[in-house]
Short mmCIF file of C-alpha atoms and ligand atoms in Angstrom, two decimals:
data_model
loop_
_atom_site.label_atom_id
_atom_site.label_comp_id
_atom_site.label_asym_id
_atom_site.label_seq_id
_atom_site.Cartn_x
_atom_site.Cartn_y
_atom_site.Cartn_z
CA UNK Y 286 0.00 0.00 0.00
CA UNK Y 287 2.74 2.41 1.02
CA UNK Y 288 4.53 1.40 -2.12
CA UNK Y 289 1.53 2.26 -4.27
CA UNK Y 290 1.25 5.71 -2.73
CA UNK Y 291 4.91 6.27 -3.42
CA UNK Y 292 4.50 5.16 -7.01
CA UNK Y 293 1.56 7.50 -7.54
CA UNK Y 294 3.51 10.35 -6.00
CA UNK Y 295 6.43 9.61 -8.30
CA UNK Y 296 4.09 9.50 -11.29
CA UNK Y 297 2.62 12.91 -10.48
CA UNK Y 298 6.10 14.28 -9.99
CA UNK Y 299 7.21 12.96 -13.37
CA UNK Y 300 4.22 14.49 -15.18
CA UNK Y 301 4.90 17.75 -13.47
CA UNK Y 302 8.59 17.70 -14.37
CA UNK Y 303 7.96 16.94 -18.03
CA UNK Y 304 5.28 19.61 -18.23
CA UNK Y 305 7.55 22.25 -16.77
CA UNK Y 306 10.50 21.36 -19.02
CA UNK Y 307 8.06 21.61 -21.92
CA UNK Y 308 6.98 25.14 -21.01
CA UNK Y 309 10.54 26.24 -20.63
CA UNK Y 310 11.34 24.78 -24.05
CA UNK Y 311 8.37 26.67 -25.50
CA UNK Y 312 9.72 29.80 -23.86
CA UNK Y 313 12.79 29.76 -26.09
CA UNK Y 314 10.51 30.73 -28.98
CA UNK Y 315 9.67 34.06 -27.28
CA UNK Y 316 13.01 35.49 -28.25
CA UNK Y 317 12.52 39.22 -27.94
CA UNK Y 318 12.17 39.26 -24.17
CA UNK Y 319 15.57 37.62 -23.85
CA UNK Y 320 17.47 40.03 -26.09
CA UNK Y 321 19.65 42.67 -24.52
CA UNK Y 322 20.57 45.04 -27.32
CA UNK Y 323 23.48 47.33 -26.52
CA UNK Y 324 21.73 50.17 -28.39
CA UNK Y 325 18.93 50.19 -25.83
CA UNK Y 326 21.61 50.52 -23.15
CA UNK Y 327 22.99 53.69 -24.74
CA UNK Y 328 25.60 52.38 -27.15
CA UNK Y 329 26.03 54.72 -30.11
CA UNK Y 330 27.85 52.54 -32.60
CA UNK Y 331 29.41 55.34 -34.63
CA UNK Y 332 32.96 54.10 -34.08
CA UNK Y 333 33.81 57.19 -32.02
CA UNK Y 334 31.65 57.39 -28.90
CA UNK Y 335 32.78 55.12 -26.08
CA UNK Y 336 30.34 52.21 -25.92
CA UNK Y 337 32.06 50.37 -23.10
CA UNK Y 338 29.60 51.24 -20.31
CA UNK Y 339 26.60 50.37 -22.47
CA UNK Y 340 28.12 46.97 -23.21
CA UNK Y 341 28.80 46.32 -19.54
CA UNK Y 342 25.29 47.34 -18.46
CA UNK Y 343 23.67 45.20 -21.12
CA UNK Y 344 25.91 42.32 -20.10
CA UNK Y 345 25.02 42.72 -16.42
CA UNK Y 346 21.30 42.42 -17.24
CA UNK Y 347 21.76 39.54 -19.67
CA UNK Y 348 23.88 37.72 -17.13
CA UNK Y 349 21.26 38.21 -14.40
CA UNK Y 350 18.40 36.98 -16.61
CA UNK Y 351 17.00 33.49 -16.26
CA UNK Y 352 16.28 31.39 -19.30
CA UNK Y 353 12.53 31.53 -18.69
CA UNK Y 354 12.14 33.71 -21.79
CA UNK Y 355 14.83 31.95 -23.78
CA UNK Y 356 18.59 31.94 -23.57
CA UNK Y 357 19.59 35.54 -22.82
CA UNK Y 358 21.28 37.20 -25.76
CA UNK Y 359 23.56 40.21 -25.66
CA UNK Y 360 23.20 41.75 -29.10
CA UNK Y 361 25.43 44.13 -31.03
CA UNK Y 362 23.45 44.83 -34.19
CA UNK Y 363 24.80 45.00 -37.70
CA UNK Y 364 25.59 48.22 -39.49
CA UNK Y 365 27.18 49.67 -36.35
CA UNK Y 366 30.78 50.07 -35.26
CA UNK Y 367 31.21 49.93 -31.53
CA UNK Y 368 34.19 51.49 -29.84
CA UNK Y 369 35.20 49.39 -26.89
CA UNK Y 370 37.87 50.05 -24.29
CA UNK Y 371 39.29 47.12 -22.31
CA UNK Y 372 36.30 45.35 -20.76
CA UNK Y 373 35.56 42.33 -18.57
CA UNK Y 374 32.41 40.30 -19.07
CA UNK Y 375 32.19 38.18 -15.95
CA UNK Y 376 30.13 35.21 -14.90
CA UNK Y 377 28.76 33.17 -13.43
CA UNK Y 378 25.45 34.02 -15.08
CA UNK Y 379 22.04 32.95 -13.91
CA UNK Y 380 20.95 30.96 -16.95
CA UNK Y 381 22.66 27.79 -18.07
CA UNK Y 382 23.85 29.51 -21.26
CA UNK Y 383 24.23 32.96 -22.69
CA UNK Y 384 24.63 34.16 -26.26
CA UNK Y 385 26.66 37.10 -27.46
CA UNK Y 386 25.36 37.93 -30.90
CA UNK Y 387 27.93 40.14 -32.59
CA UNK Y 388 26.53 41.27 -35.91
CA UNK Y 389 28.26 44.64 -36.17
CA UNK Y 390 31.91 45.55 -35.66
CA UNK Y 391 33.81 46.15 -32.46
CA UNK Y 392 36.93 48.30 -32.68
CA UNK Y 393 39.73 48.81 -30.18
CA UNK Y 394 41.15 52.11 -28.96
CA UNK Y 395 44.01 53.65 -30.85
CA UNK Y 396 45.05 56.20 -28.21
CA UNK Y 397 47.22 54.91 -25.42
CA UNK Y 398 45.17 56.82 -22.83
CA UNK Y 399 42.16 54.65 -23.67
CA UNK Y 400 44.02 51.45 -22.86
CA UNK Y 401 43.06 51.26 -19.22
CA UNK Y 402 45.12 48.08 -19.06
CA UNK Y 403 47.79 46.92 -21.40
CA UNK Y 404 47.49 43.13 -21.36
CA UNK Y 405 43.96 42.21 -22.40
CA UNK Y 406 41.23 43.89 -24.37
CA UNK Y 407 38.00 41.87 -24.20
CA UNK Y 408 37.80 39.27 -21.46
CA UNK Y 409 35.06 36.73 -20.79
CA UNK Y 410 35.54 34.87 -17.54
CA UNK Y 411 33.78 32.31 -15.41
CA UNK Y 412 30.85 31.86 -17.81
CA UNK Y 413 29.36 28.47 -18.62
CA UNK Y 414 27.67 27.85 -21.95
CA UNK Y 415 28.78 31.07 -23.61
CA UNK Y 416 28.05 31.29 -27.35
CA UNK Y 417 29.80 34.07 -29.23
CA UNK Y 418 28.64 34.28 -32.83
CA UNK Y 419 26.75 36.47 -35.26
CA UNK Y 420 28.85 37.08 -38.37
CA UNK Y 421 30.35 40.29 -37.01
CA UNK Y 422 33.87 41.55 -36.76
CA UNK Y 423 36.37 42.26 -34.02
CA UNK Y 424 38.97 44.73 -35.22
CA UNK Y 425 41.95 45.20 -32.94
CA UNK Y 426 43.27 47.99 -35.18
CA UNK Y 427 46.54 46.60 -34.02
CA UNK Y 428 48.98 48.22 -36.37
CA UNK Y 429 49.80 51.07 -34.01
CA UNK Y 430 50.38 48.59 -31.22
CA UNK Y 431 52.48 45.96 -32.88
CA UNK Y 432 55.65 47.79 -31.90
CA UNK Y 433 54.86 48.70 -28.34
CA UNK Y 434 52.30 46.55 -26.68
CA UNK Y 435 51.28 43.06 -25.68
CA UNK Y 436 47.50 43.12 -25.55
CA UNK Y 437 45.59 39.91 -26.03
CA UNK Y 438 42.45 40.80 -27.92
CA UNK Y 439 39.84 38.27 -26.91
CA UNK Y 440 40.50 36.21 -23.81
CA UNK Y 441 38.37 33.45 -22.33
CA UNK Y 442 39.13 32.35 -18.81
CA UNK Y 443 37.21 29.51 -17.15
CA UNK Y 444 34.54 29.38 -19.83
CA UNK Y 445 33.25 25.82 -19.97
CA UNK Y 446 31.05 24.81 -22.87
CA UNK Y 447 32.16 27.78 -24.94
CA UNK Y 448 31.13 28.05 -28.58
CA UNK Y 449 32.74 30.55 -30.92
CA UNK Y 450 31.67 30.77 -34.51
CA UNK Y 451 31.11 32.95 -37.54
CA UNK Y 452 33.34 35.86 -36.59
CA UNK Y 453 36.02 37.85 -38.35
CA UNK Y 454 38.87 38.93 -36.24
CA UNK Y 455 41.28 41.52 -37.60
CA UNK Y 456 44.64 42.91 -36.60
CA UNK Y 457 44.77 42.03 -32.97
CA UNK Y 458 47.25 44.06 -30.96
CA UNK Y 459 48.78 40.73 -30.00
CA UNK Y 460 47.31 37.25 -29.67
CA UNK Y 461 43.89 37.20 -31.25
CA UNK Y 462 42.14 34.64 -29.10
CA UNK Y 463 43.30 33.13 -25.82
CA UNK Y 464 41.69 30.19 -24.05
CA UNK Y 465 42.67 29.52 -20.49
CA UNK Y 466 41.25 26.98 -18.07
CA UNK Y 467 38.30 26.10 -20.33
CA UNK Y 468 36.72 22.64 -20.64
CA UNK Y 469 34.62 21.88 -23.71
CA UNK Y 470 35.12 24.46 -26.45
CA UNK Y 471 33.87 24.45 -30.03
CA UNK Y 472 35.35 26.91 -32.46
CA UNK Y 473 34.27 27.06 -36.09
CA UNK Y 474 34.01 29.36 -39.08
CA UNK Y 475 36.42 31.98 -37.85
CA UNK Y 476 38.52 34.24 -39.99
CA UNK Y 477 41.55 35.58 -38.22
CA UNK Y 478 43.47 38.06 -40.32
CA UNK Y 479 46.64 40.00 -39.60
CA UNK Y 480 49.62 40.78 -41.81
CA UNK Y 481 52.47 38.28 -42.08
CA UNK Y 482 54.90 40.78 -40.53
CA UNK Y 483 52.78 41.67 -37.47
CA UNK Y 484 54.69 40.46 -34.40
CA UNK Y 485 53.26 37.96 -31.89
CA UNK Y 486 49.81 37.92 -33.42
CA UNK Y 487 49.03 34.27 -32.65
CA UNK Y 488 45.64 33.19 -33.95
CA UNK Y 489 44.46 31.00 -31.08
CA UNK Y 490 46.49 30.33 -27.96
CA UNK Y 491 45.37 27.54 -25.69
CA UNK Y 492 46.53 26.87 -22.14
CA UNK Y 493 45.26 24.72 -19.25
CA UNK Y 494 42.23 23.63 -21.25
CA UNK Y 495 40.71 20.40 -22.50
CA UNK Y 496 38.14 18.97 -24.90
CA UNK Y 497 38.50 21.53 -27.63
CA UNK Y 498 37.45 21.36 -31.26
CA UNK Y 499 38.62 23.92 -33.77
CA UNK Y 500 37.08 23.53 -37.22
CA UNK Y 501 36.80 25.09 -40.65
CA UNK Y 502 38.61 28.34 -40.07
CA UNK Y 503 41.01 30.60 -41.91
CA UNK Y 504 44.00 32.01 -40.07
CA UNK Y 505 46.45 34.44 -41.62
CA UNK Y 506 48.72 35.89 -38.98
CA UNK Y 507 52.21 37.04 -38.11
CA UNK Y 508 52.81 34.24 -35.61
CA UNK Y 509 51.42 30.79 -34.78
CA UNK Y 510 48.00 30.10 -36.28
CA UNK Y 511 47.34 27.93 -33.24
CA UNK Y 512 49.64 27.50 -30.25
CA UNK Y 513 48.98 24.72 -27.77
CA UNK Y 514 50.54 25.37 -24.41
CA UNK Y 515 50.92 23.82 -21.00
CA UNK Y 516 48.10 21.95 -19.31
CA UNK Y 517 46.20 21.25 -22.51
CA UNK Y 518 44.69 17.95 -23.64
CA UNK Y 519 42.17 16.47 -26.05
CA UNK Y 520 42.28 19.00 -28.83
CA UNK Y 521 40.96 18.28 -32.33
CA UNK Y 522 41.82 20.71 -35.07
CA UNK Y 523 40.32 20.12 -38.51
CA UNK Y 524 39.85 22.14 -41.67
CA UNK Y 525 42.10 25.04 -40.74
CA UNK Y 526 43.74 26.95 -43.57
CA UNK Y 527 46.84 28.51 -42.03
CA UNK Y 528 49.09 31.00 -43.79
CA UNK Y 529 50.79 33.27 -43.71
CA UNK Y 530 51.77 32.50 -40.14
CA UNK Y 531 54.01 30.22 -38.12
CA UNK Y 532 51.95 27.05 -38.39
CA UNK Y 533 50.25 24.95 -35.74
CA UNK Y 534 52.54 24.54 -32.81
CA UNK Y 535 52.63 22.49 -29.64
CA UNK Y 536 54.67 24.58 -27.22
CA UNK Y 537 56.96 25.99 -26.51
CA UNK Y 538 56.93 23.88 -23.36
CA UNK Y 539 59.31 23.64 -20.44
CA UNK Y 540 60.74 27.14 -20.41
CA UNK Y 541 63.05 27.85 -17.47
CA UNK Y 542 62.93 24.23 -16.39
CA UNK Y 543 59.12 24.21 -16.04
CA UNK Y 544 57.12 20.98 -15.78
CA UNK Y 545 54.68 21.31 -18.68
CA UNK Y 546 52.28 18.80 -20.19
CA UNK Y 547 50.30 18.49 -23.39
CA UNK Y 548 48.58 15.37 -24.71
CA UNK Y 549 46.03 14.14 -27.23
CA UNK Y 550 46.33 16.80 -29.87
CA UNK Y 551 45.02 15.77 -33.27
CA UNK Y 552 45.37 18.00 -36.29
CA UNK Y 553 43.63 16.79 -39.44
CA UNK Y 554 42.77 18.12 -42.88
CA UNK Y 555 44.68 21.37 -42.50
CA UNK Y 556 46.63 23.41 -45.05
CA UNK Y 557 49.81 25.39 -44.53
CA UNK Y 558 50.34 27.99 -47.23
CA UNK Y 559 53.57 30.00 -47.26
CA UNK Y 560 53.97 29.62 -43.51
CA UNK Y 561 57.24 29.79 -41.62
CA UNK Y 562 56.49 26.41 -40.00
CA UNK Y 563 53.90 23.76 -40.60
CA UNK Y 564 53.46 21.04 -38.00
CA UNK Y 565 55.67 21.85 -35.04
CA UNK Y 566 56.47 20.64 -31.55
CA UNK Y 567 58.98 22.69 -29.60
CA UNK Y 568 60.20 22.18 -26.08
CA UNK Y 569 62.86 24.10 -24.23
CA UNK Y 570 66.19 22.67 -23.36
CA UNK Y 571 66.17 21.84 -19.64
CA UNK Y 572 62.38 21.53 -19.30
CA UNK Y 573 60.38 18.61 -17.93
CA UNK Y 574 56.95 17.05 -18.38
CA UNK Y 575 55.66 15.68 -21.66
CA UNK Y 576 54.17 16.31 -25.10
CA UNK Y 577 52.57 13.06 -26.22
CA UNK Y 578 49.86 11.48 -28.35
CA UNK Y 579 50.03 14.12 -31.03
CA UNK Y 580 49.08 13.58 -34.65
CA UNK Y 581 49.10 15.58 -37.84
CA UNK Y 582 47.13 13.87 -40.62
CA UNK Y 583 45.86 14.82 -44.07
CA UNK Y 584 48.03 17.88 -44.18
CA UNK Y 585 48.55 19.85 -47.38
CA UNK Y 586 51.75 21.87 -47.65
CA UNK Y 587 51.99 24.77 -50.05
CA UNK Y 588 55.52 26.02 -49.63
CA UNK Y 589 56.03 26.41 -45.86
CA UNK Y 590 59.66 26.99 -44.93
CA UNK Y 591 59.81 24.26 -42.29
CA UNK Y 592 57.00 21.79 -42.93
CA UNK Y 593 57.70 19.32 -40.10
CA UNK Y 594 59.66 20.23 -37.00
CA UNK Y 595 60.25 18.61 -33.67
CA UNK Y 596 62.69 20.60 -31.59
CA UNK Y 597 63.35 19.22 -28.14
CA UNK Y 598 66.38 21.49 -27.72
CA UNK Y 599 64.60 24.79 -28.19
CA UNK Y 600 66.83 27.63 -27.08
CA UNK Y 601 66.49 30.39 -29.64
CA UNK Y 602 68.88 32.77 -27.94
CA UNK Y 603 71.45 30.12 -27.11
CA UNK Y 604 71.48 30.99 -23.42
CA UNK Y 605 71.06 27.56 -21.87
CA UNK Y 606 74.22 25.65 -21.14
CA UNK Y 607 73.71 22.33 -22.90
CA UNK Y 608 76.20 20.44 -20.74
CA UNK Y 609 74.57 21.33 -17.44
CA UNK Y 610 71.01 20.51 -18.50
CA UNK Y 611 70.28 17.08 -19.86
CA UNK Y 612 66.59 17.33 -18.97
CA UNK Y 613 63.98 17.71 -21.65
CA UNK Y 614 60.23 17.57 -21.99
CA UNK Y 615 59.46 13.99 -23.09
CA UNK Y 616 58.16 13.84 -26.63
CA UNK Y 617 56.44 10.58 -27.56
CA UNK Y 618 53.74 9.00 -29.72
CA UNK Y 619 53.86 11.58 -32.44
CA UNK Y 620 52.44 10.71 -35.86
CA UNK Y 621 52.69 12.51 -39.18
CA UNK Y 622 50.48 10.68 -41.66
CA UNK Y 623 49.46 11.70 -45.14
CA UNK Y 624 51.43 14.93 -45.21
CA UNK Y 625 51.96 16.09 -48.77
CA UNK Y 626 53.06 19.04 -50.79
CA UNK Y 627 55.99 21.37 -51.15
CA UNK Y 628 58.62 22.93 -48.93
CA UNK Y 629 60.11 26.37 -49.57
CA UNK Y 630 63.44 25.12 -48.22
CA UNK Y 631 65.37 21.93 -48.84
CA UNK Y 632 65.18 20.90 -45.18
CA UNK Y 633 61.62 19.55 -45.21
CA UNK Y 634 61.72 17.55 -41.99
CA UNK Y 635 63.77 18.60 -38.96
CA UNK Y 636 63.61 16.33 -35.95
CA UNK Y 637 66.00 17.45 -33.27
CA UNK Y 638 65.62 15.56 -30.02
CA UNK Y 639 67.83 15.80 -26.98
CA UNK Y 640 70.72 13.43 -26.42
CA UNK Y 641 69.51 12.70 -22.90
CA UNK Y 642 65.78 12.13 -23.24
CA UNK Y 643 65.23 11.63 -26.95
CA UNK Y 644 61.88 11.35 -28.68
CA UNK Y 645 60.08 8.01 -28.79
CA UNK Y 646 57.57 6.43 -31.14
CA UNK Y 647 57.79 9.11 -33.80
CA UNK Y 648 55.93 7.73 -36.81
CA UNK Y 649 56.01 9.16 -40.33
CA UNK Y 650 53.72 7.52 -42.87
CA UNK Y 651 52.74 8.50 -46.38
CA UNK Y 652 54.74 11.67 -46.17
CA UNK Y 653 55.77 13.20 -49.47
CA UNK Y 654 57.37 16.63 -49.41
CA UNK Y 655 58.93 17.95 -52.58
CA UNK Y 656 60.85 21.16 -53.06
CA UNK Y 657 58.88 24.18 -54.14
CA UNK Y 658 61.86 24.99 -56.35
CA UNK Y 659 61.79 22.83 -59.48
CA UNK Y 660 64.79 20.54 -59.79
CA UNK Y 661 65.74 20.80 -56.08
CA UNK Y 662 65.65 17.86 -53.68
CA UNK Y 663 64.39 17.92 -50.12
CA UNK Y 664 66.06 16.22 -47.17
CA UNK Y 665 65.39 15.45 -43.51
CA UNK Y 666 67.58 15.91 -40.46
CA UNK Y 667 67.07 13.73 -37.45
CA UNK Y 668 68.77 13.42 -34.07
CA UNK Y 669 67.90 11.11 -31.17
CA UNK Y 670 64.43 10.15 -32.36
CA UNK Y 671 63.08 6.61 -32.23
CA UNK Y 672 60.20 5.32 -34.25
CA UNK Y 673 59.52 4.41 -37.81
CA UNK Y 674 58.91 5.81 -41.26
CA UNK Y 675 56.88 4.17 -44.02
CA UNK Y 676 56.58 5.63 -47.49
CA UNK Y 677 58.34 8.79 -46.42
CA UNK Y 678 60.00 11.21 -48.80
CA UNK Y 679 62.50 12.56 -47.91
CA UNK Y 680 64.07 9.66 -46.00
CA UNK Y 681 64.36 10.38 -42.28
CA UNK Y 682 67.73 9.01 -41.21
CA UNK Y 683 67.33 8.22 -37.51
CA UNK Y 684 64.06 6.24 -37.44
CA UNK Y 685 63.52 2.71 -38.76
CA UNK Y 686 62.40 2.33 -42.37
C1 NAG X 871 38.36 14.21 -31.34
O1 NAG X 871 38.21 13.29 -32.40
C2 NAG X 871 38.09 11.96 -31.96
C3 NAG X 871 38.09 11.06 -33.18
O2 NAG X 871 37.25 11.55 -34.19
C4 NAG X 871 36.81 11.82 -31.12
O3 NAG X 871 36.69 10.52 -30.64
C5 NAG X 871 36.89 12.80 -29.95
O4 NAG X 871 35.69 12.77 -29.22
C6 NAG X 871 37.15 14.20 -30.44
N1 NAG X 871 37.38 15.08 -29.30
C7 NAG X 871 36.89 16.31 -29.23
C8 NAG X 871 37.22 17.09 -28.01
O5 NAG X 871 36.18 16.78 -30.09
C1 NAG X 872 51.24 23.37 -16.31
O1 NAG X 872 49.87 23.01 -16.23
C2 NAG X 872 49.59 22.17 -15.14
C3 NAG X 872 48.15 21.71 -15.25
O2 NAG X 872 47.31 22.78 -15.59
C4 NAG X 872 49.88 22.93 -13.85
O3 NAG X 872 49.66 22.09 -12.76
C5 NAG X 872 51.34 23.38 -13.85
O4 NAG X 872 51.60 24.17 -12.73
C6 NAG X 872 51.62 24.18 -15.09
N1 NAG X 872 53.04 24.50 -15.17
C7 NAG X 872 53.46 25.73 -15.09
C8 NAG X 872 54.93 25.90 -15.20
O5 NAG X 872 52.73 26.69 -14.95
C1 NAG X 873 38.82 19.72 -45.13
O1 NAG X 873 38.77 21.09 -44.75
C2 NAG X 873 38.14 21.94 -45.68
C3 NAG X 873 38.23 23.35 -45.14
O2 NAG X 873 39.58 23.77 -45.16
C4 NAG X 873 36.71 21.50 -45.86
O3 NAG X 873 36.09 22.32 -46.84
C5 NAG X 873 36.66 20.05 -46.30
O4 NAG X 873 35.34 19.61 -46.37
C6 NAG X 873 37.43 19.17 -45.34
N1 NAG X 873 37.54 17.82 -45.86
C7 NAG X 873 37.36 16.75 -45.10
C8 NAG X 873 37.51 15.43 -45.77
O5 NAG X 873 37.10 16.81 -43.90
C1 NAG X 874 69.72 20.47 -32.75
O1 NAG X 874 70.02 20.69 -31.39
C2 NAG X 874 71.41 20.79 -31.13
C3 NAG X 874 71.59 20.83 -29.63
O2 NAG X 874 70.93 21.92 -29.06
C4 NAG X 874 71.93 22.04 -31.85
O3 NAG X 874 73.32 22.15 -31.63
C5 NAG X 874 71.66 21.90 -33.34
O4 NAG X 874 72.01 23.09 -34.00
C6 NAG X 874 70.21 21.62 -33.60
N1 NAG X 874 70.05 21.28 -34.99
C7 NAG X 874 69.07 21.78 -35.74
C8 NAG X 874 69.00 21.29 -37.14
O5 NAG X 874 68.24 22.57 -35.30
#
């Protein structure tokens, strides 16, 4: 009898739960109530007036809103150019997700007095389920800053379940997009554009983050298209057209003896056009930790200068005493499969591992890299790497064939 009562109670509860989830799902249709348009918060959008406070007020309301009327959306409409000083958009927010719909253009300050801080421009932090999309443009107007400054344009800190898509990102003052301490990120359909000679303008920098997908994007920058740094794991990168730029790079890791780790990075169906590097892993001399389970597959090379590089002895300024430091970040389980095209230099593959630690299980399969210069040959250099090569042109001397 008691059991029956319990069952009935459970039944009523279930009906109630499904009914309420149904109404909330219906609620998503009533979009307008959930839209927080920066224009209604006083933004001008003429590219001159300071729109920062309007953005922050609209954000505060969007972030406080529940999803009863649909996922709250912070909207920057099209046809407007918003002038934004350095700004923090902070969570946690009340609803389980929040959308930032950028349809217009956001521009950065050009006068040094307007840079209220000099390291980051737009920061999103501590927000779960953030979606930043809308077909708009973020213009760092970086050219005046490339000489003097180190601003990261768009920085995401502790944003789990982040989705970034359909945005154009121009001329960041420094790194275009930074991800730090984020779990579960989907990035697609981005265009990141900066001149080849703009210093330190990495496309996407990732640190201390996991479960990240980067898809179908174009990156033309003055530095790494994507840099994968310490504390990062489970990254899939597919359909990225990189170049000009410095390629897709794991590291540098292990600077100043640091213990750094990166694992499960899979780069597939990407193109390197006229880049300085293509597929690269670099770890500092004297570091510790590991870079492992990394693959580059279905890669098309159109004249990068250094198509494949592993450098476990990284020390660009030659300041580390080699004799005193035999330590290195362990590099293992690295695969290059189906990598084809041309190299701008004759040294197509450079694998330089440390005499102490070495690199293990480095596999090269179906690699065919010809010289971009007709009639020239390509070659590979290889030190202290263990693994194997199958159908690899040029021949890699230190692994088994
Ligand atoms: C990466 O790709 C693999 C193989 O397709 C898949 O199993 C895995 O879930 C993907 N990881 C992420 C974070 O997308
Ligand atoms: C590298 O990342 C790991 C995990 O996030 C962290 O514990 C470690 O302190 C980081 N190393 C450095 C040198 O910051
Ligand atoms: C490879 O990436 C390009 C975008 O660069 C995309 O158009 C194409 O569909 C992808 N091919 C496969 C097999 O995934
Ligand atoms: C490889 O590393 C060694 C030791 O640091 C260095 O002397 C050498 O120049 C490097 N070779 C290449 C091809 O980078």
